[in-house]
Coordinates of C-alpha atoms (C1' of nucleotides) in Angstrom, one line a residue:
Chain M
M1 CA 10.8 -9.5 3.8
S2 CA 12.9 -6.7 2.4
S3 CA 12.1 -4.3 5.2
S4 CA 14.9 -5.8 7.2
H5 CA 17.4 -4.5 4.7
A6 CA 18.6 -1.0 4.4
Q7 CA 16.4 0.7 1.9
S8 CA 19.3 2.3 0.1
E9 CA 20.5 -1.1 -1.1
E10 CA 17.6 -1.5 -3.5
V11 CA 18.4 -1.1 -7.2
F12 CA 15.8 -1.5 -9.8
A13 CA 16.1 -1.2 -13.6
L14 CA 13.2 -0.6 -15.9
V15 CA 13.7 -2.0 -19.4
D16 CA 11.3 -0.4 -21.9
C17 CA 11.1 -1.2 -25.6
N18 CA 11.3 1.9 -27.8
S19 CA 8.1 2.3 -29.9
F20 CA 7.5 -1.3 -29.4
Y21 CA 4.7 -2.1 -31.9
V22 CA 6.5 -0.1 -34.6
S23 CA 9.8 -1.8 -33.8
C24 CA 8.2 -5.2 -34.1
E25 CA 6.9 -4.3 -37.6
R26 CA 10.2 -2.9 -38.6
A27 CA 12.1 -6.0 -37.5
F28 CA 10.5 -7.8 -40.4
T29 CA 10.4 -4.9 -42.9
P30 CA 13.8 -3.3 -42.6
K31 CA 13.0 -1.0 -45.5
F32 CA 10.9 1.0 -43.1
R33 CA 13.7 1.7 -40.7
G34 CA 14.4 5.4 -40.6
K35 CA 10.9 6.1 -42.1
P36 CA 7.7 7.4 -40.5
V37 CA 5.7 4.4 -39.3
V38 CA 2.6 4.2 -37.0
V39 CA 0.5 1.3 -35.6
L40 CA -3.2 1.7 -34.9
S41 CA -5.5 0.6 -32.1
N42 CA -8.1 -2.0 -32.6
N43 CA -10.7 -1.1 -35.1
D44 CA -8.0 1.0 -36.9
G45 CA -9.2 3.9 -34.7
C46 CA -6.2 5.8 -33.4
V47 CA -2.5 5.9 -33.3
V48 CA -1.0 3.8 -30.4
S49 CA 2.7 3.5 -31.5
R50 CA 4.9 5.9 -33.5
S51 CA 8.4 5.8 -34.9
N52 CA 10.6 8.8 -34.1
E53 CA 10.2 10.0 -37.7
A54 CA 6.4 9.9 -37.2
K55 CA 6.7 11.8 -33.9
A56 CA 8.9 14.4 -35.7
L57 CA 6.0 15.0 -38.2
G58 CA 3.9 16.0 -35.2
I59 CA 1.7 12.9 -35.0
K60 CA 0.5 12.7 -31.5
M61 CA -0.2 9.6 -29.4
G62 CA -3.9 8.6 -29.5
V63 CA -4.8 10.8 -32.5
P64 CA -7.6 9.3 -34.8
L65 CA -6.2 8.1 -38.1
H66 CA -8.5 10.3 -40.2
H67 CA -7.2 13.4 -38.5
I68 CA -3.8 12.8 -40.0
K69 CA -4.9 11.5 -43.4
D70 CA -3.2 14.3 -45.3
L71 CA 0.0 14.0 -43.3
V72 CA 0.1 10.3 -44.0
K73 CA -0.3 10.8 -47.7
E74 CA 2.1 13.7 -48.0
H75 CA 4.9 12.0 -46.1
N76 CA 4.3 8.4 -47.0
V77 CA 3.7 7.4 -43.4
Y78 CA 3.4 3.6 -43.3
V79 CA 0.3 2.6 -41.4
Y80 CA -0.2 -0.8 -39.7
S81 CA -3.2 -2.4 -37.9
S82 CA -2.3 -4.0 -34.5
N83 CA -0.9 -7.5 -34.8
Y84 CA -1.0 -8.8 -31.2
T85 CA 0.1 -12.3 -32.2
L86 CA 3.4 -10.9 -33.5
Y87 CA 3.9 -8.4 -30.6
G88 CA 3.1 -11.1 -28.0
D89 CA 5.7 -13.5 -29.4
M90 CA 8.4 -10.8 -29.8
S91 CA 7.7 -9.8 -26.2
A92 CA 8.2 -13.4 -25.0
R93 CA 11.5 -13.6 -26.8
I94 CA 12.7 -10.4 -25.1
M95 CA 11.6 -11.5 -21.7
R96 CA 13.4 -14.8 -22.1
I97 CA 16.7 -12.9 -22.9
L98 CA 16.2 -10.7 -19.8
S99 CA 15.7 -13.7 -17.6
E100 CA 19.2 -14.9 -18.6
F101 CA 20.6 -11.7 -17.1
T102 CA 18.7 -12.0 -13.9
P103 CA 16.0 -14.3 -12.6
E104 CA 14.6 -11.5 -10.5
L105 CA 12.3 -10.1 -13.2
E106 CA 8.9 -8.7 -13.2
I107 CA 7.1 -8.6 -16.6
Y108 CA 5.2 -5.4 -16.1
S109 CA 3.6 -5.1 -19.6
I110 CA 4.0 -6.4 -23.1
D111 CA 7.0 -4.0 -23.6
E112 CA 8.3 -3.4 -20.1
A113 CA 10.1 -5.3 -17.4
F114 CA 11.5 -4.4 -14.0
L115 CA 14.8 -6.1 -12.9
D116 CA 16.1 -6.3 -9.4
L117 CA 19.8 -5.5 -9.6
K118 CA 20.4 -5.3 -5.9
G119 CA 23.9 -6.6 -5.0
F120 CA 25.4 -5.9 -8.4
D121 CA 28.7 -4.0 -8.4
H122 CA 27.7 -0.4 -8.5
N123 CA 30.6 0.6 -10.7
A124 CA 29.7 -2.1 -13.3
L125 CA 26.0 -1.4 -13.4
I126 CA 26.0 1.0 -16.4
A127 CA 28.1 -1.4 -18.5
Y128 CA 25.9 -4.3 -17.5
A129 CA 22.8 -2.3 -18.6
E130 CA 24.4 -1.5 -21.9
N131 CA 25.2 -5.1 -22.4
I132 CA 21.5 -6.0 -21.8
K133 CA 20.4 -3.5 -24.4
E134 CA 22.9 -4.6 -27.0
T135 CA 22.1 -8.3 -26.5
I136 CA 18.3 -7.7 -27.0
Y137 CA 19.0 -5.7 -30.2
K138 CA 21.3 -8.4 -31.5
Y139 CA 18.8 -11.2 -31.1
T140 CA 15.5 -9.4 -31.9
S141 CA 16.2 -6.1 -33.7
I142 CA 14.2 -4.4 -31.0
P143 CA 15.8 -1.2 -29.5
V144 CA 15.3 -0.8 -25.7
S145 CA 16.1 1.8 -23.1
L146 CA 17.1 1.1 -19.5
G147 CA 16.5 3.3 -16.5
I148 CA 18.1 2.6 -13.1
G149 CA 17.0 3.9 -9.7
P150 CA 16.7 3.0 -6.0
T151 CA 12.9 2.6 -6.4
K152 CA 10.5 1.6 -9.2
V153 CA 9.2 5.2 -9.5
L154 CA 12.7 6.5 -9.9
A155 CA 13.7 3.7 -12.3
K156 CA 10.6 4.7 -14.4
L157 CA 11.7 8.4 -14.3
S158 CA 15.3 7.4 -15.2
N159 CA 14.0 5.5 -18.2
K160 CA 12.5 8.7 -19.6
V161 CA 15.9 10.2 -19.5
A162 CA 17.4 7.1 -21.0
K163 CA 15.0 7.4 -24.0
K164 CA 16.7 10.7 -24.9
T165 CA 20.2 9.5 -24.2
P166 CA 22.4 8.2 -27.1
T167 CA 23.5 5.1 -25.1
G168 CA 19.9 4.3 -24.1
V169 CA 20.9 3.9 -20.5
Y170 CA 20.6 6.3 -17.6
S171 CA 20.9 5.9 -13.8
I172 CA 19.8 8.5 -11.3
L173 CA 21.9 6.6 -8.8
H174 CA 25.0 7.6 -10.7
E175 CA 23.9 11.1 -11.3
S176 CA 26.0 13.8 -9.8
D177 CA 23.2 16.3 -9.7
P178 CA 19.9 14.3 -9.2
V179 CA 18.1 17.5 -8.1
K180 CA 18.6 18.9 -11.5
T181 CA 17.1 15.8 -13.1
L182 CA 14.1 15.9 -10.7
K183 CA 13.4 19.5 -11.5
E184 CA 13.2 18.7 -15.2
F185 CA 10.2 16.5 -14.7
S186 CA 6.7 17.8 -14.4
V187 CA 4.4 15.9 -11.9
E188 CA 2.4 14.2 -14.6
D189 CA 5.6 12.6 -15.8
I190 CA 5.7 10.6 -12.6
W191 CA 4.5 7.0 -12.7
G192 CA 1.1 6.8 -11.0
V193 CA 0.3 10.5 -11.3
G194 CA -2.3 11.0 -13.9
R195 CA -4.2 14.0 -15.3
K196 CA -6.5 14.5 -12.3
S197 CA -3.8 14.1 -9.7
A198 CA -1.5 16.4 -11.6
E199 CA -4.3 19.1 -11.6
K200 CA -4.7 18.9 -7.9
L201 CA -0.9 19.1 -7.3
K202 CA -0.4 22.0 -9.6
A203 CA -3.3 23.9 -7.9
K204 CA -1.2 23.8 -4.7
G205 CA 1.9 24.9 -6.6
I206 CA 3.5 21.5 -6.7
L207 CA 4.8 21.5 -10.3
S208 CA 7.8 19.2 -10.6
A209 CA 9.0 15.9 -9.2
F210 CA 11.4 17.9 -7.0
D211 CA 8.4 19.9 -5.7
M212 CA 6.5 16.7 -4.9
I213 CA 9.5 15.4 -2.8
N214 CA 9.4 18.6 -0.8
A215 CA 5.6 18.8 -0.4
T216 CA 4.0 18.3 3.0
P217 CA 3.3 14.6 3.3
S218 CA -0.1 15.1 4.9
L219 CA -1.1 17.4 2.1
V220 CA -0.1 14.8 -0.5
R221 CA -2.0 12.1 1.3
E222 CA -5.1 14.2 1.6
M223 CA -5.1 15.0 -2.1
L224 CA -4.0 11.7 -3.6
T225 CA -4.7 9.2 -0.8
V226 CA -2.3 6.4 0.2
V227 CA -1.4 6.0 -3.5
G228 CA 0.1 9.4 -3.6
A229 CA 1.8 9.0 -0.3
R230 CA 3.5 5.9 -1.6
I231 CA 4.7 7.7 -4.8
Q232 CA 6.1 10.5 -2.7
D233 CA 8.1 8.1 -0.6
E234 CA 9.4 6.3 -3.7
L235 CA 10.5 9.7 -5.1
K236 CA 12.5 10.3 -2.0
G237 CA 14.3 7.0 -2.6
K238 CA 12.4 4.9 0.0
S239 CA 11.3 1.8 -1.8
C240 CA 7.7 0.7 -1.0
I241 CA 6.6 -0.9 -4.3
S242 CA 8.3 -4.3 -4.5
L243 CA 9.1 -6.5 -7.4
E244 CA 6.3 -8.9 -8.3
E245 CA 8.0 -11.9 -9.8
A246 CA 5.0 -14.3 -10.0
P247 CA 2.2 -13.0 -12.2
K248 CA -0.8 -12.3 -10.1
K249 CA -3.9 -14.5 -10.5
K250 CA -6.4 -12.6 -12.6
K251 CA -9.4 -11.3 -10.7
Q252 CA -11.4 -10.6 -13.8
I253 CA -11.2 -11.4 -17.5
V254 CA -12.7 -9.0 -20.0
S255 CA -13.6 -9.5 -23.7
S256 CA -15.0 -6.4 -25.2
R257 CA -14.8 -4.4 -28.4
S258 CA -16.3 -1.5 -30.3
F259 CA -18.5 -2.4 -33.3
G260 CA -17.1 -1.5 -36.7
D261 CA -20.3 0.5 -37.3
L262 CA -23.1 1.5 -34.9
L263 CA -25.7 -1.2 -34.3
T264 CA -29.4 -0.9 -33.5
D265 CA -30.9 -4.4 -34.1
I266 CA -30.4 -7.0 -31.4
E267 CA -29.4 -9.9 -33.7
P268 CA -25.9 -8.7 -34.6
I269 CA -25.4 -7.6 -31.0
K270 CA -26.2 -11.1 -29.8
E271 CA -23.7 -12.5 -32.2
A272 CA -21.0 -10.2 -30.9
V273 CA -21.9 -11.2 -27.3
A274 CA -21.7 -14.8 -28.2
N275 CA -18.3 -14.2 -29.6
H276 CA -17.2 -12.4 -26.5
A277 CA -18.5 -15.3 -24.4
T278 CA -16.5 -17.7 -26.6
R279 CA -13.4 -15.6 -26.1
L280 CA -13.9 -15.4 -22.3
S281 CA -14.3 -19.2 -22.1
E282 CA -11.1 -19.7 -24.1
K283 CA -9.2 -17.4 -21.8
L284 CA -10.5 -19.1 -18.7
R285 CA -9.5 -22.6 -20.1
Q286 CA -6.0 -21.3 -20.9
E287 CA -5.7 -20.2 -17.3
G288 CA -7.2 -23.5 -16.1
S289 CA -9.9 -21.5 -14.4
V290 CA -13.7 -21.1 -14.2
C291 CA -15.8 -18.1 -13.4
N292 CA -18.7 -18.1 -10.9
S293 CA -20.3 -14.9 -12.2
F294 CA -20.1 -12.5 -15.1
Q295 CA -21.4 -9.2 -16.4
V296 CA -22.6 -8.4 -19.8
F297 CA -22.6 -4.8 -20.8
L298 CA -23.9 -2.9 -23.8
H299 CA -23.5 0.8 -24.4
T300 CA -24.0 3.7 -26.8
N301 CA -21.3 6.1 -28.1
A302 CA -20.7 8.7 -25.4
F303 CA -19.0 10.9 -28.0
R304 CA -22.2 11.3 -30.0
N305 CA -24.1 14.1 -28.4
Q306 CA -27.0 13.8 -30.8
D307 CA -27.7 10.2 -29.6
V308 CA -29.7 9.0 -26.6
Q309 CA -27.2 7.6 -24.2
Y310 CA -27.6 4.3 -22.4
H311 CA -25.3 2.0 -20.5
G312 CA -26.8 -1.4 -19.7
V313 CA -25.2 -3.9 -17.4
A314 CA -26.5 -7.3 -16.3
T315 CA -24.8 -9.4 -13.7
V316 CA -25.3 -13.2 -13.9
N317 CA -24.5 -15.4 -10.8
L318 CA -23.9 -18.9 -12.2
P319 CA -25.2 -21.9 -10.4
F320 CA -21.7 -23.5 -10.7
G321 CA -18.3 -22.4 -11.8
T322 CA -17.8 -23.0 -15.5
N323 CA -15.7 -22.2 -18.5
E324 CA -17.8 -24.2 -21.0
T325 CA -18.4 -22.1 -24.1
N326 CA -22.0 -23.2 -24.8
L327 CA -23.1 -22.6 -21.2
L328 CA -21.6 -19.1 -21.0
I329 CA -23.1 -18.2 -24.4
G330 CA -26.5 -19.3 -23.2
Y331 CA -26.5 -17.3 -20.1
A332 CA -24.9 -14.3 -21.8
L333 CA -27.6 -14.2 -24.5
T334 CA -30.3 -14.2 -21.9
A335 CA -28.5 -11.4 -20.1
V336 CA -28.1 -9.2 -23.2
E337 CA -31.8 -9.6 -24.0
S338 CA -32.6 -8.1 -20.6
I339 CA -30.5 -5.0 -21.1
Y340 CA -31.2 -4.4 -24.8
R341 CA -33.3 -1.3 -25.7
E342 CA -34.9 -0.7 -29.0
K343 CA -34.0 2.2 -31.4
L344 CA -30.7 3.1 -29.8
N345 CA -27.3 3.4 -31.6
F346 CA -25.0 0.9 -29.8
K347 CA -21.3 1.2 -30.1
K348 CA -19.8 -1.4 -27.8
C349 CA -20.5 -4.5 -25.9
G350 CA -18.6 -7.0 -23.8
I351 CA -18.4 -9.6 -21.1
I352 CA -16.5 -9.6 -17.8
G353 CA -15.8 -12.9 -16.1
M354 CA -15.7 -12.5 -12.3
E355 CA -15.2 -14.6 -9.2
I356 CA -12.5 -16.5 -11.0
C357 CA -11.0 -19.6 -9.4
P358 CA -8.9 -22.5 -10.5
H359 CA -10.9 -25.2 -12.2
D360 CA -10.1 -27.9 -9.6
E361 CA -11.1 -25.6 -6.7
A362 CA -14.5 -24.8 -8.2
Q363 CA -17.4 -24.9 -5.7
L364 CA -19.9 -27.6 -6.3
N365 CA -23.5 -26.7 -6.0
L366 CA -25.7 -29.2 -4.2
F367 CA -28.9 -27.9 -5.6
A368 CA -28.0 -27.3 -9.3
D369 CA -27.3 -29.9 -11.9
N370 CA -23.7 -29.3 -12.8
K371 CA -24.0 -29.5 -16.6
A372 CA -20.4 -28.3 -17.1
E373 CA -19.0 -31.9 -16.7
L374 CA -21.3 -33.1 -19.5
F375 CA -20.0 -30.7 -22.1
R376 CA -16.3 -30.9 -21.2
P377 CA -15.3 -33.7 -23.7
M378 CA -17.0 -31.8 -26.6
I379 CA -15.3 -28.5 -25.7
K380 CA -11.9 -30.3 -25.5
V381 CA -12.4 -31.6 -29.0
M382 CA -13.3 -28.1 -30.2
D383 CA -10.2 -26.7 -28.6
E384 CA -8.0 -29.3 -30.3
I385 CA -9.5 -28.7 -33.7
N386 CA -9.2 -24.9 -33.4
S387 CA -5.7 -25.1 -32.1
R388 CA -4.7 -27.3 -35.1
F389 CA -6.6 -25.7 -38.0
G390 CA -6.9 -22.1 -36.7
T391 CA -9.2 -20.3 -34.3
Q392 CA -12.9 -20.3 -35.3
T393 CA -12.6 -23.4 -37.4
L394 CA -15.3 -24.8 -35.2
K395 CA -17.7 -22.5 -33.4
F396 CA -21.2 -22.2 -32.1
G397 CA -24.0 -21.1 -34.5
S398 CA -25.0 -18.1 -32.3
C399 CA -21.6 -16.6 -33.1
G400 CA -22.8 -15.9 -36.6
V401 CA -21.1 -16.0 -40.0
R402 CA -21.3 -12.6 -41.6
K403 CA -20.1 -10.5 -38.6
H404 CA -21.6 -7.1 -39.3
W405 CA -20.1 -6.0 -36.0
E406 CA -16.6 -7.0 -36.6
M407 CA -13.8 -4.5 -36.1
R408 CA -11.7 -3.1 -38.9
A409 CA -8.1 -4.2 -39.4
D410 CA -7.2 -3.1 -42.9
H411 CA -3.4 -2.9 -42.6
K412 CA -2.4 -6.0 -40.7
S413 CA 1.1 -7.5 -41.1
K414 CA 1.8 -11.2 -41.1
C415 CA 2.4 -13.5 -38.1
Y416 CA 6.1 -13.9 -39.0
T417 CA 7.1 -15.8 -35.9
T418 CA 4.1 -18.0 -35.2
R419 CA 2.7 -19.3 -38.5
F420 CA 4.7 -21.4 -40.9
Q421 CA 3.0 -20.0 -44.0
D422 CA 4.0 -16.4 -42.8
L423 CA 7.7 -17.1 -42.5
V424 CA 10.0 -14.6 -44.1
V425 CA 11.6 -15.9 -47.3
V426 CA 15.2 -15.1 -47.8
N427 CA 16.3 -14.8 -51.4
Chain Z
dT1 C1' -15.8 12.9 -38.5
dC2 C1' -14.1 10.0 -34.8
dT3 C1' -11.7 9.1 -30.7
dG4 C1' -9.0 0.8 -28.2
dG5 C1' -8.9 -2.9 -25.0
dG6 C1' -7.6 -5.1 -20.7
dG7 C1' -6.4 -4.6 -16.3
dT8 C1' -5.7 -3.1 -10.9
dC9 C1' -6.4 -0.5 -6.8
dC10 C1' -8.8 2.7 -3.7
dT11 C1' -12.7 5.1 -1.6
dA12 C1' -17.4 6.1 -0.4
dG13 C1' -21.7 4.7 0.8
dG14 C1' -25.5 1.6 1.8
dA15 C1' -27.2 -2.8 3.7
dC16 C1' -27.0 -5.7 7.3
dC17 C1' -25.6 -7.9 11.6
dC18 C1' -24.8 -8.3 16.7
Chain R
dT1 C1' -18.8 13.9 28.3
dC2 C1' -21.7 10.9 25.1
dT3 C1' -26.7 11.3 20.5
dG4 C1' -25.4 3.5 19.8
dG5 C1' -21.3 1.6 18.0
dG6 C1' -18.5 -1.4 15.5
dG7 C1' -17.8 -4.5 12.0
dT8 C1' -18.2 -6.8 7.3
dC9 C1' -19.6 -7.2 2.8
dC10 C1' -20.9 -5.5 -1.6
dT11 C1' -21.2 -2.2 -5.4
dA12 C1' -20.4 1.8 -8.1
dG13 C1' -17.3 4.9 -9.6
dG14 C1' -12.9 7.2 -10.1
dA15 C1' -8.2 7.1 -11.2
dC16 C1' -4.4 5.2 -13.2
dC17 C1' -1.5 2.0 -16.0
dC18 C1' 0.2 0.1 -20.7

DNA sequence: TCTGGGGTCCTAGGACCC
DNA sequence: TCTGGGGTCCTAGGACCC
């Protein structure tokens, strides 16, 4: 693999969309450009994306909406619920543009991609990066920043500098004084160093990225395991985290959500579980996979000190791999009954599909009647109807109608790019 | 008063086997 | 010089990411 090459030849770029969710909303409501805008998490709980104007007002990442109610009112901050249909489609457009600049592309998250720019003319790299940035803005109205470095960790760090640079591009490879840059970053700014690891490092006097480079390797390894050792090498310019071009096969698929309000009775909880089982089965079918086991969990709100706390988990080993909605709902409802406890205030439930494998490689079970085959044609018809007339047009009765448990989304924008009836009208 | 959802990787410890 | 040792598998929990 790449180990046969000199490590110094590696060049990575990290492309990161600026305030991605906010930028997606603004792309379709230009009147909010230059204004404070925030996007909320699921359930309209807390702030997950902020425009620069919102940041300037002191609105912090992750703050609950009601904490900033006065600020929102006073400064006319525009508030959106999350619209993942819109963000997912905008993301796909950006990734498609990037893939025209280089096929060696790793889609790292909804708003980030690593590019392998090894072999590009060193002197032309910065101009190339600026061209990428301008092209994306021209076609999508989404502003991005590019950070360039000899390793992914350093490209990530460079991107943080790029975010504060007028051109939106920065390369530590082209920096005349990289030590100065490295000293400006605290250890928790490093990709892969979280709160806990930062505490341990700081206790040993390792405060900046530069300090971490110069720390004793055995000490770093002892404190942060092999993960930390790898990060230290990457900081030194030795590439050990490679580009993952093919998306990895999912090992587990989760569908979970907090309830809009606390729940105590089992009936609405069972409805929520049935909906999660439905969602899991849909995700499995999209991947062409089945799961051979799953877990159902149900827990109380850990933030409520006055409540009795409980975290129930039930694991179900299926007699055969399946992605059939009705079968998964059936097993999931039995499982939730086994972990339900009376008189508690429940906050969240969910289902985790495990032992996932492609549908055509599913293990057959000699001793169990494989009922999955029987239901396949019915499920196929349901998928077709739901795809044509909208999700949830056809669903199982156990999923309920009134949805006492459903999350809040009071400020959602339209699906401008994926629904004909939501297309923007030009006067 | 309320604080999201969906993932991966690593380690430690127990069970079990030969 | 020696108290059995070495290996796998599974699970729970921690940490981190966006």
